[in-house]
mmCIF file of N, CA and C in Angstrom:
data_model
loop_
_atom_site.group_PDB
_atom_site.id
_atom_site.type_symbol
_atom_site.label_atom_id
_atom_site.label_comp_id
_atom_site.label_asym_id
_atom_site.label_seq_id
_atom_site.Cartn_x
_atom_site.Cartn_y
_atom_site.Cartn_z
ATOM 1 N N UNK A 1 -65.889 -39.833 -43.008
ATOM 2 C CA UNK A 1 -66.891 -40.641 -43.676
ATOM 3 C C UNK A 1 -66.378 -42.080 -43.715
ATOM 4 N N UNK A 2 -67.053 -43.280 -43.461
ATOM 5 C CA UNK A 2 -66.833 -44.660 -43.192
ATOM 6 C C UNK A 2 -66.674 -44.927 -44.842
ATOM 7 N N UNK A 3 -65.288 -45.587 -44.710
ATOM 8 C CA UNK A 3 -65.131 -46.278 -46.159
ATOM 9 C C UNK A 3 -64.610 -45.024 -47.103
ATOM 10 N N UNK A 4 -64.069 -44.001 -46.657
ATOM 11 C CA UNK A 4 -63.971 -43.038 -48.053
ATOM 12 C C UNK A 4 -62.541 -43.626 -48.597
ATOM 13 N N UNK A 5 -61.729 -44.586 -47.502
ATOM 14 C CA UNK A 5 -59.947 -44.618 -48.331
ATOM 15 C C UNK A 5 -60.188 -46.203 -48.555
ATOM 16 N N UNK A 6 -61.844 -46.536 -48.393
ATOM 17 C CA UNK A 6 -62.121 -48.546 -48.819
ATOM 18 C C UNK A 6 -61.695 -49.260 -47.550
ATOM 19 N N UNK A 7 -61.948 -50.041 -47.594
ATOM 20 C CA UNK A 7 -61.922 -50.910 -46.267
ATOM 21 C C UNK A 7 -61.890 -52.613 -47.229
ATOM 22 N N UNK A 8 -61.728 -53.488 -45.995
ATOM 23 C CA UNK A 8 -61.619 -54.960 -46.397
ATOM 24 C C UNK A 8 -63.139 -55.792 -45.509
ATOM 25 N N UNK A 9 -63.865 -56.167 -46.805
ATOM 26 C CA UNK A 9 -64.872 -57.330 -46.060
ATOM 27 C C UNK A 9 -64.523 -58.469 -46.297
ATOM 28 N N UNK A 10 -65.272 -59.492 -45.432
ATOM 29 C CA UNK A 10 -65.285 -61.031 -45.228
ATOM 30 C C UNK A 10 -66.350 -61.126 -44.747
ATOM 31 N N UNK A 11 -66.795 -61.973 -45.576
ATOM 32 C CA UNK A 11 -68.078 -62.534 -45.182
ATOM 33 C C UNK A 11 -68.586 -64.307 -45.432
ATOM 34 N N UNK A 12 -69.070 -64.714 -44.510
ATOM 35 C CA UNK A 12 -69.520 -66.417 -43.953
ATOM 36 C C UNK A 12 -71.285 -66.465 -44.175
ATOM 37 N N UNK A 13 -71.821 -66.988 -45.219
ATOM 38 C CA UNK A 13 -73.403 -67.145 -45.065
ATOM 39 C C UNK A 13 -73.771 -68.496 -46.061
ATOM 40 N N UNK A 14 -75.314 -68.227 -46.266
ATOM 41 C CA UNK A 14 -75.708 -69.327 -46.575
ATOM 42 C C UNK A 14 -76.681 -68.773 -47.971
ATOM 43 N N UNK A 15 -76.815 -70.046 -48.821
ATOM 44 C CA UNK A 15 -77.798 -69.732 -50.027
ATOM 45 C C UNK A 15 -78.750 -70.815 -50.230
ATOM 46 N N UNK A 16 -80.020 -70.749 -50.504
ATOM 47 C CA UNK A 16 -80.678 -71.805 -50.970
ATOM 48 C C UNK A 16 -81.463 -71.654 -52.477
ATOM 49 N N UNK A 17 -81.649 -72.295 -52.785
ATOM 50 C CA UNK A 17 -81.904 -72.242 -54.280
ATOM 51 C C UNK A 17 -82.758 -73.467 -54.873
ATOM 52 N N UNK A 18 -84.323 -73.146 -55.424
ATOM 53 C CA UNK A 18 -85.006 -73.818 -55.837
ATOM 54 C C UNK A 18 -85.076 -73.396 -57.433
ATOM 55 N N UNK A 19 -85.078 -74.482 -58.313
ATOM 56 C CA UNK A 19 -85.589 -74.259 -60.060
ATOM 57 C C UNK A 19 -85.860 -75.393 -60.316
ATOM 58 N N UNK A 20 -87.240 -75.364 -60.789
ATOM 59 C CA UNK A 20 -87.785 -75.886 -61.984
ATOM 60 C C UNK A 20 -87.697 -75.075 -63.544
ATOM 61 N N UNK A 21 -87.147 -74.933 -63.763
ATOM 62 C CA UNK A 21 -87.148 -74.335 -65.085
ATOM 63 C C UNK A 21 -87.193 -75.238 -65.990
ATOM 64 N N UNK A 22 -87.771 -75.255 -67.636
ATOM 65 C CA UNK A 22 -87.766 -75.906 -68.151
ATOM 66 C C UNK A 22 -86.606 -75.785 -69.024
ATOM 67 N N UNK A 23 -85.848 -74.758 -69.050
ATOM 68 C CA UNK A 23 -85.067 -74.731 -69.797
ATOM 69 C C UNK A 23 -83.748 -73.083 -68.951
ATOM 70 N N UNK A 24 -83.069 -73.847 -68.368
ATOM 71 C CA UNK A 24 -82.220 -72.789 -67.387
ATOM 72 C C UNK A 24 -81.459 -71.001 -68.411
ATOM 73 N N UNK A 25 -81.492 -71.707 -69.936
ATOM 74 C CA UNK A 25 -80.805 -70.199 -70.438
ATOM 75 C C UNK A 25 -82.224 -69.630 -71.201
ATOM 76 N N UNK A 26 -83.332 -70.436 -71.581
ATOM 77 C CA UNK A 26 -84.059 -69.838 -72.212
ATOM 78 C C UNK A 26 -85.634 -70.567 -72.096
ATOM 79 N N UNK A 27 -86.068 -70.066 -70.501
ATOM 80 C CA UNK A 27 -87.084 -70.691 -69.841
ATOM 81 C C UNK A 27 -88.195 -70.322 -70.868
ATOM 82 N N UNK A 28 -89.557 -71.277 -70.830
ATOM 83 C CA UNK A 28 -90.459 -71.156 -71.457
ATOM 84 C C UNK A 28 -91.664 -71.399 -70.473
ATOM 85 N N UNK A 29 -91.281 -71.372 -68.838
ATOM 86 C CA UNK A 29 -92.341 -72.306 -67.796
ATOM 87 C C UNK A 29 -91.122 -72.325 -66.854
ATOM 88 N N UNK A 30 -92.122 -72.686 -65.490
ATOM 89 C CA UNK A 30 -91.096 -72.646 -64.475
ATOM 90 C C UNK A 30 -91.059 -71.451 -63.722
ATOM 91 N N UNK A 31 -90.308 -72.138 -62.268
ATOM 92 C CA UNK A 31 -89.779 -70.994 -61.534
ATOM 93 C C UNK A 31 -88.567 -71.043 -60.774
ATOM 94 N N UNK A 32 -87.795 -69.923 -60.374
ATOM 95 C CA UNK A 32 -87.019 -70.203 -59.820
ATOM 96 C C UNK A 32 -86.452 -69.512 -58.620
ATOM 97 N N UNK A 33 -86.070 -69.494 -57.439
ATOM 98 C CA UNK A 33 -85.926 -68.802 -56.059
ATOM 99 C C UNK A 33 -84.709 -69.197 -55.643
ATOM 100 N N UNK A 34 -84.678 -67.987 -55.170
ATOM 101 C CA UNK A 34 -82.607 -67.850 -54.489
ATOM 102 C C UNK A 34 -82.947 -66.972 -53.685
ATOM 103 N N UNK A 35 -82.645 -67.813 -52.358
ATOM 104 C CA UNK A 35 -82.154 -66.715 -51.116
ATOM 105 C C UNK A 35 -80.960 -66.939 -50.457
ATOM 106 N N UNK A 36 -80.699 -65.631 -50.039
ATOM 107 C CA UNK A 36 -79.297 -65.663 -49.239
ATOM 108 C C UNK A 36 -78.844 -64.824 -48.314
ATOM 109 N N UNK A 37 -78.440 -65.282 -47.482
ATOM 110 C CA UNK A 37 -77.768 -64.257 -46.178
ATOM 111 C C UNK A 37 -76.467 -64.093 -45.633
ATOM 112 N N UNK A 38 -75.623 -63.375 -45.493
ATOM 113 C CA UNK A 38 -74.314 -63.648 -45.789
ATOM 114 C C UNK A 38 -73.899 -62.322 -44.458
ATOM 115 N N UNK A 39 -72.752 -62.610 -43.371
ATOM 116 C CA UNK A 39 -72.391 -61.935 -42.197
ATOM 117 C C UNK A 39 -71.388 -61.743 -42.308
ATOM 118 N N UNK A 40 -70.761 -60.372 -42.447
ATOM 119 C CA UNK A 40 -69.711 -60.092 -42.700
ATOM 120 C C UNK A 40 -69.535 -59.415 -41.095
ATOM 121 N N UNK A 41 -68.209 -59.475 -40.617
ATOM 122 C CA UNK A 41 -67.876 -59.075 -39.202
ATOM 123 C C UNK A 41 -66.781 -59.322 -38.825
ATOM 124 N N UNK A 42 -66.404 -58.649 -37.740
ATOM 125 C CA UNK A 42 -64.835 -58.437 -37.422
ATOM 126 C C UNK A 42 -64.278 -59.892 -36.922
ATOM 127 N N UNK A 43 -65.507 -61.012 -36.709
ATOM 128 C CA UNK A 43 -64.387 -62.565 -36.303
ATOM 129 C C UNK A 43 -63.864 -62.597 -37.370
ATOM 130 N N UNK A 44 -64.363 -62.191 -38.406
ATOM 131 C CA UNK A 44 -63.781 -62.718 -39.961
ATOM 132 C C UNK A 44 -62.664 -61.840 -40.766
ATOM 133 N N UNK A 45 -62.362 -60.981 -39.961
ATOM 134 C CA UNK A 45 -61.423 -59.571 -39.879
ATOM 135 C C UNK A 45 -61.450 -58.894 -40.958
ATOM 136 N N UNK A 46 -63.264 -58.746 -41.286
ATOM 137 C CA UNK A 46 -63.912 -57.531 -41.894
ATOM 138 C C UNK A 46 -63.654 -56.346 -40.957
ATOM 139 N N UNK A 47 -63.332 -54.853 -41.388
ATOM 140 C CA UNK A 47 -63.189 -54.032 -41.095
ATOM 141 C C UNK A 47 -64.822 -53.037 -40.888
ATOM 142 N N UNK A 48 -65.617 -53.519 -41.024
ATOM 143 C CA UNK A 48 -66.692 -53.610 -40.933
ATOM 144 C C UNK A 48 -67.891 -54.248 -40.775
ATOM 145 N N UNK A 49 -68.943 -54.414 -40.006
ATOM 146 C CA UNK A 49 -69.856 -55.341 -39.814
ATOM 147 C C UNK A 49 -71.499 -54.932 -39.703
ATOM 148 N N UNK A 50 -72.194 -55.999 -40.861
ATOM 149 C CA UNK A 50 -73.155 -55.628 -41.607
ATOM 150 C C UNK A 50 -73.974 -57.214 -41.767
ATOM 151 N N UNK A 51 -74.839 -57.215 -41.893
ATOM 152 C CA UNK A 51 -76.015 -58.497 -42.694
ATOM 153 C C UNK A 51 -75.958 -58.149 -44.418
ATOM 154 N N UNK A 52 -75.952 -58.888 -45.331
ATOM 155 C CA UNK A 52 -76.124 -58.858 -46.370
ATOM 156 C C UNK A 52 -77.269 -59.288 -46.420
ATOM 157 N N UNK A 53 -78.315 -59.338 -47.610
ATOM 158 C CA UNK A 53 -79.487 -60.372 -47.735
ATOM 159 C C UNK A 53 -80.202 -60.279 -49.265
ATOM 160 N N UNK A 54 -80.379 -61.182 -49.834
ATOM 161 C CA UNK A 54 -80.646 -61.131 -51.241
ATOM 162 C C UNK A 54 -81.835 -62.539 -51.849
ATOM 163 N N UNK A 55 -82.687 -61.762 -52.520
ATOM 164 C CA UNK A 55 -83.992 -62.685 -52.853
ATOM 165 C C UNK A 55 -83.874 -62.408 -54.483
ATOM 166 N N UNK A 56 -84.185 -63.324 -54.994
ATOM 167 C CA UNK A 56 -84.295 -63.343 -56.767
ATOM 168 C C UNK A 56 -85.128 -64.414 -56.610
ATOM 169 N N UNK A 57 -86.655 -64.011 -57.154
ATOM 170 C CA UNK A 57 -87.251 -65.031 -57.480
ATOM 171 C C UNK A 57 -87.932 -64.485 -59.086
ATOM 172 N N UNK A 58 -88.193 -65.767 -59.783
ATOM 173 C CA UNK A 58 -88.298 -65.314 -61.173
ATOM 174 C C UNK A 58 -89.731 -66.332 -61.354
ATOM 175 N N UNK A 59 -90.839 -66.100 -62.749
ATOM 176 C CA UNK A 59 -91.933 -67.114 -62.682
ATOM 177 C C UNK A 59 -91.649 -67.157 -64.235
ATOM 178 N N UNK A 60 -92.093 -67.853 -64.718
ATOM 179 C CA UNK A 60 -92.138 -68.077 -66.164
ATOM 180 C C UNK A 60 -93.266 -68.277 -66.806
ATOM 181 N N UNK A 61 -94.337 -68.248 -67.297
ATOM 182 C CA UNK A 61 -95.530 -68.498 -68.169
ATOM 183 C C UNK A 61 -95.860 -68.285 -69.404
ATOM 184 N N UNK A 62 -95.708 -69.570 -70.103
ATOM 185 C CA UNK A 62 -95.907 -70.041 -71.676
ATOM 186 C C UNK A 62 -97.658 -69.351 -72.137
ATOM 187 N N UNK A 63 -97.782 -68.017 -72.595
ATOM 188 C CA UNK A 63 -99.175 -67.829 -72.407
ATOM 189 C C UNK A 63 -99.789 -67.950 -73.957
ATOM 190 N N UNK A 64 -98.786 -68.079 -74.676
ATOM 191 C CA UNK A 64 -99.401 -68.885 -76.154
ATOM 192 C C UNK A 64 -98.347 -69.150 -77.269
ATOM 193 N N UNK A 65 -98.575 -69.930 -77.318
ATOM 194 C CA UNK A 65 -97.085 -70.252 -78.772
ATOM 195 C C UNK A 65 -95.808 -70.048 -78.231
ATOM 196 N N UNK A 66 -95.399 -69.190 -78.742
ATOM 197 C CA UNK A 66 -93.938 -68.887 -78.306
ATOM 198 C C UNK A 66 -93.905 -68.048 -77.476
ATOM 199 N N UNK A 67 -95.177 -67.700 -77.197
ATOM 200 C CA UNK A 67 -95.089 -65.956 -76.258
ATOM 201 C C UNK A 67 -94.954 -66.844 -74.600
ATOM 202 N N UNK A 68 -93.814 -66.267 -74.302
ATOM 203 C CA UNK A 68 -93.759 -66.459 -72.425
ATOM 204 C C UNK A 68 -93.856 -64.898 -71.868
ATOM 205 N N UNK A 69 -94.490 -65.060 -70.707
ATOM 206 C CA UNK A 69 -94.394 -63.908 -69.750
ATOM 207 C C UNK A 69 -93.821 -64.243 -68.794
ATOM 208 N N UNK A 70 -92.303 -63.324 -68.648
ATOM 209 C CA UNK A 70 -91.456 -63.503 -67.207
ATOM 210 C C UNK A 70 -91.671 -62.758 -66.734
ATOM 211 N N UNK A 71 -91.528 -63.037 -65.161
ATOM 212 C CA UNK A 71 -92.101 -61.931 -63.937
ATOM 213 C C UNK A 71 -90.872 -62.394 -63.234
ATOM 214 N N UNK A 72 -90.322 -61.234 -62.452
ATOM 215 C CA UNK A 72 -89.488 -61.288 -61.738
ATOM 216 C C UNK A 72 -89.097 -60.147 -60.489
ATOM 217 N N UNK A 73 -88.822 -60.713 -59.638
ATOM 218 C CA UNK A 73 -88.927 -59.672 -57.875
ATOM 219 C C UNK A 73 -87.503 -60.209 -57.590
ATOM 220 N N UNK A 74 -86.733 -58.792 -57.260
ATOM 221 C CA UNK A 74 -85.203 -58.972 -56.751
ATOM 222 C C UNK A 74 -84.644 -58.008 -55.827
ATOM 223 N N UNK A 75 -84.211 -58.480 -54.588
ATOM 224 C CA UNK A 75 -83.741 -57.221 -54.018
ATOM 225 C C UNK A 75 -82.361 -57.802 -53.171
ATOM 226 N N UNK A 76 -81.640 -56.932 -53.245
ATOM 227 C CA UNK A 76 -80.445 -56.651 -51.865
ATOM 228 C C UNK A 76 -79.822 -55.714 -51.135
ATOM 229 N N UNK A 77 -80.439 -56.596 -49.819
ATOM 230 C CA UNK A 77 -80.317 -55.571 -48.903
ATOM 231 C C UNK A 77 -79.298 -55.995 -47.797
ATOM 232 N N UNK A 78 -78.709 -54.346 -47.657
ATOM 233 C CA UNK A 78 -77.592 -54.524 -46.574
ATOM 234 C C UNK A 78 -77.844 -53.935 -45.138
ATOM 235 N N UNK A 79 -77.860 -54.505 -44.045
ATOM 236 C CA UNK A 79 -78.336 -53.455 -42.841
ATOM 237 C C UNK A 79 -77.164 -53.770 -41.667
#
């Protein structure tokens, strides 16, 4: 079985990242998006080689007084 005694990764990628938030620890409005892709592989003398890939996007909506509704979609995936 691959990986049963652990192995060593390394991995080289990239992230981008948009926020408007109105307030980054305790949003009331706003949104915010993070993507990223990250290559782990044997130039990098990972013992294994794979794509990483990861999306977090979050929305924020002030829908009365103090009440906000956060919505949020997140996934990571390895192939």
């Amino acid at each position: 079985i691959n990986g049963i005694n652990g192995y060593f990764i390394n991995g080289l990628g990239v992230i981008a990242t948009y926020d408007n938030r109105n307030n980054i620890l305790n949003a009331s409005k706003g949104t915010y998006y993070e993507a990223s892709i990250v290559s782990y592989n044997r130039f990098l003398a990972s013992d294994n080689q794979f794509l990483g890939s990861t999306l977090d996007i979050r929305k924020y909506i002030n829908i009365y007084k103090k009440t906000v509704l956060a919505l949020n979609v997140y996934s990571n995936l390895n192939f």
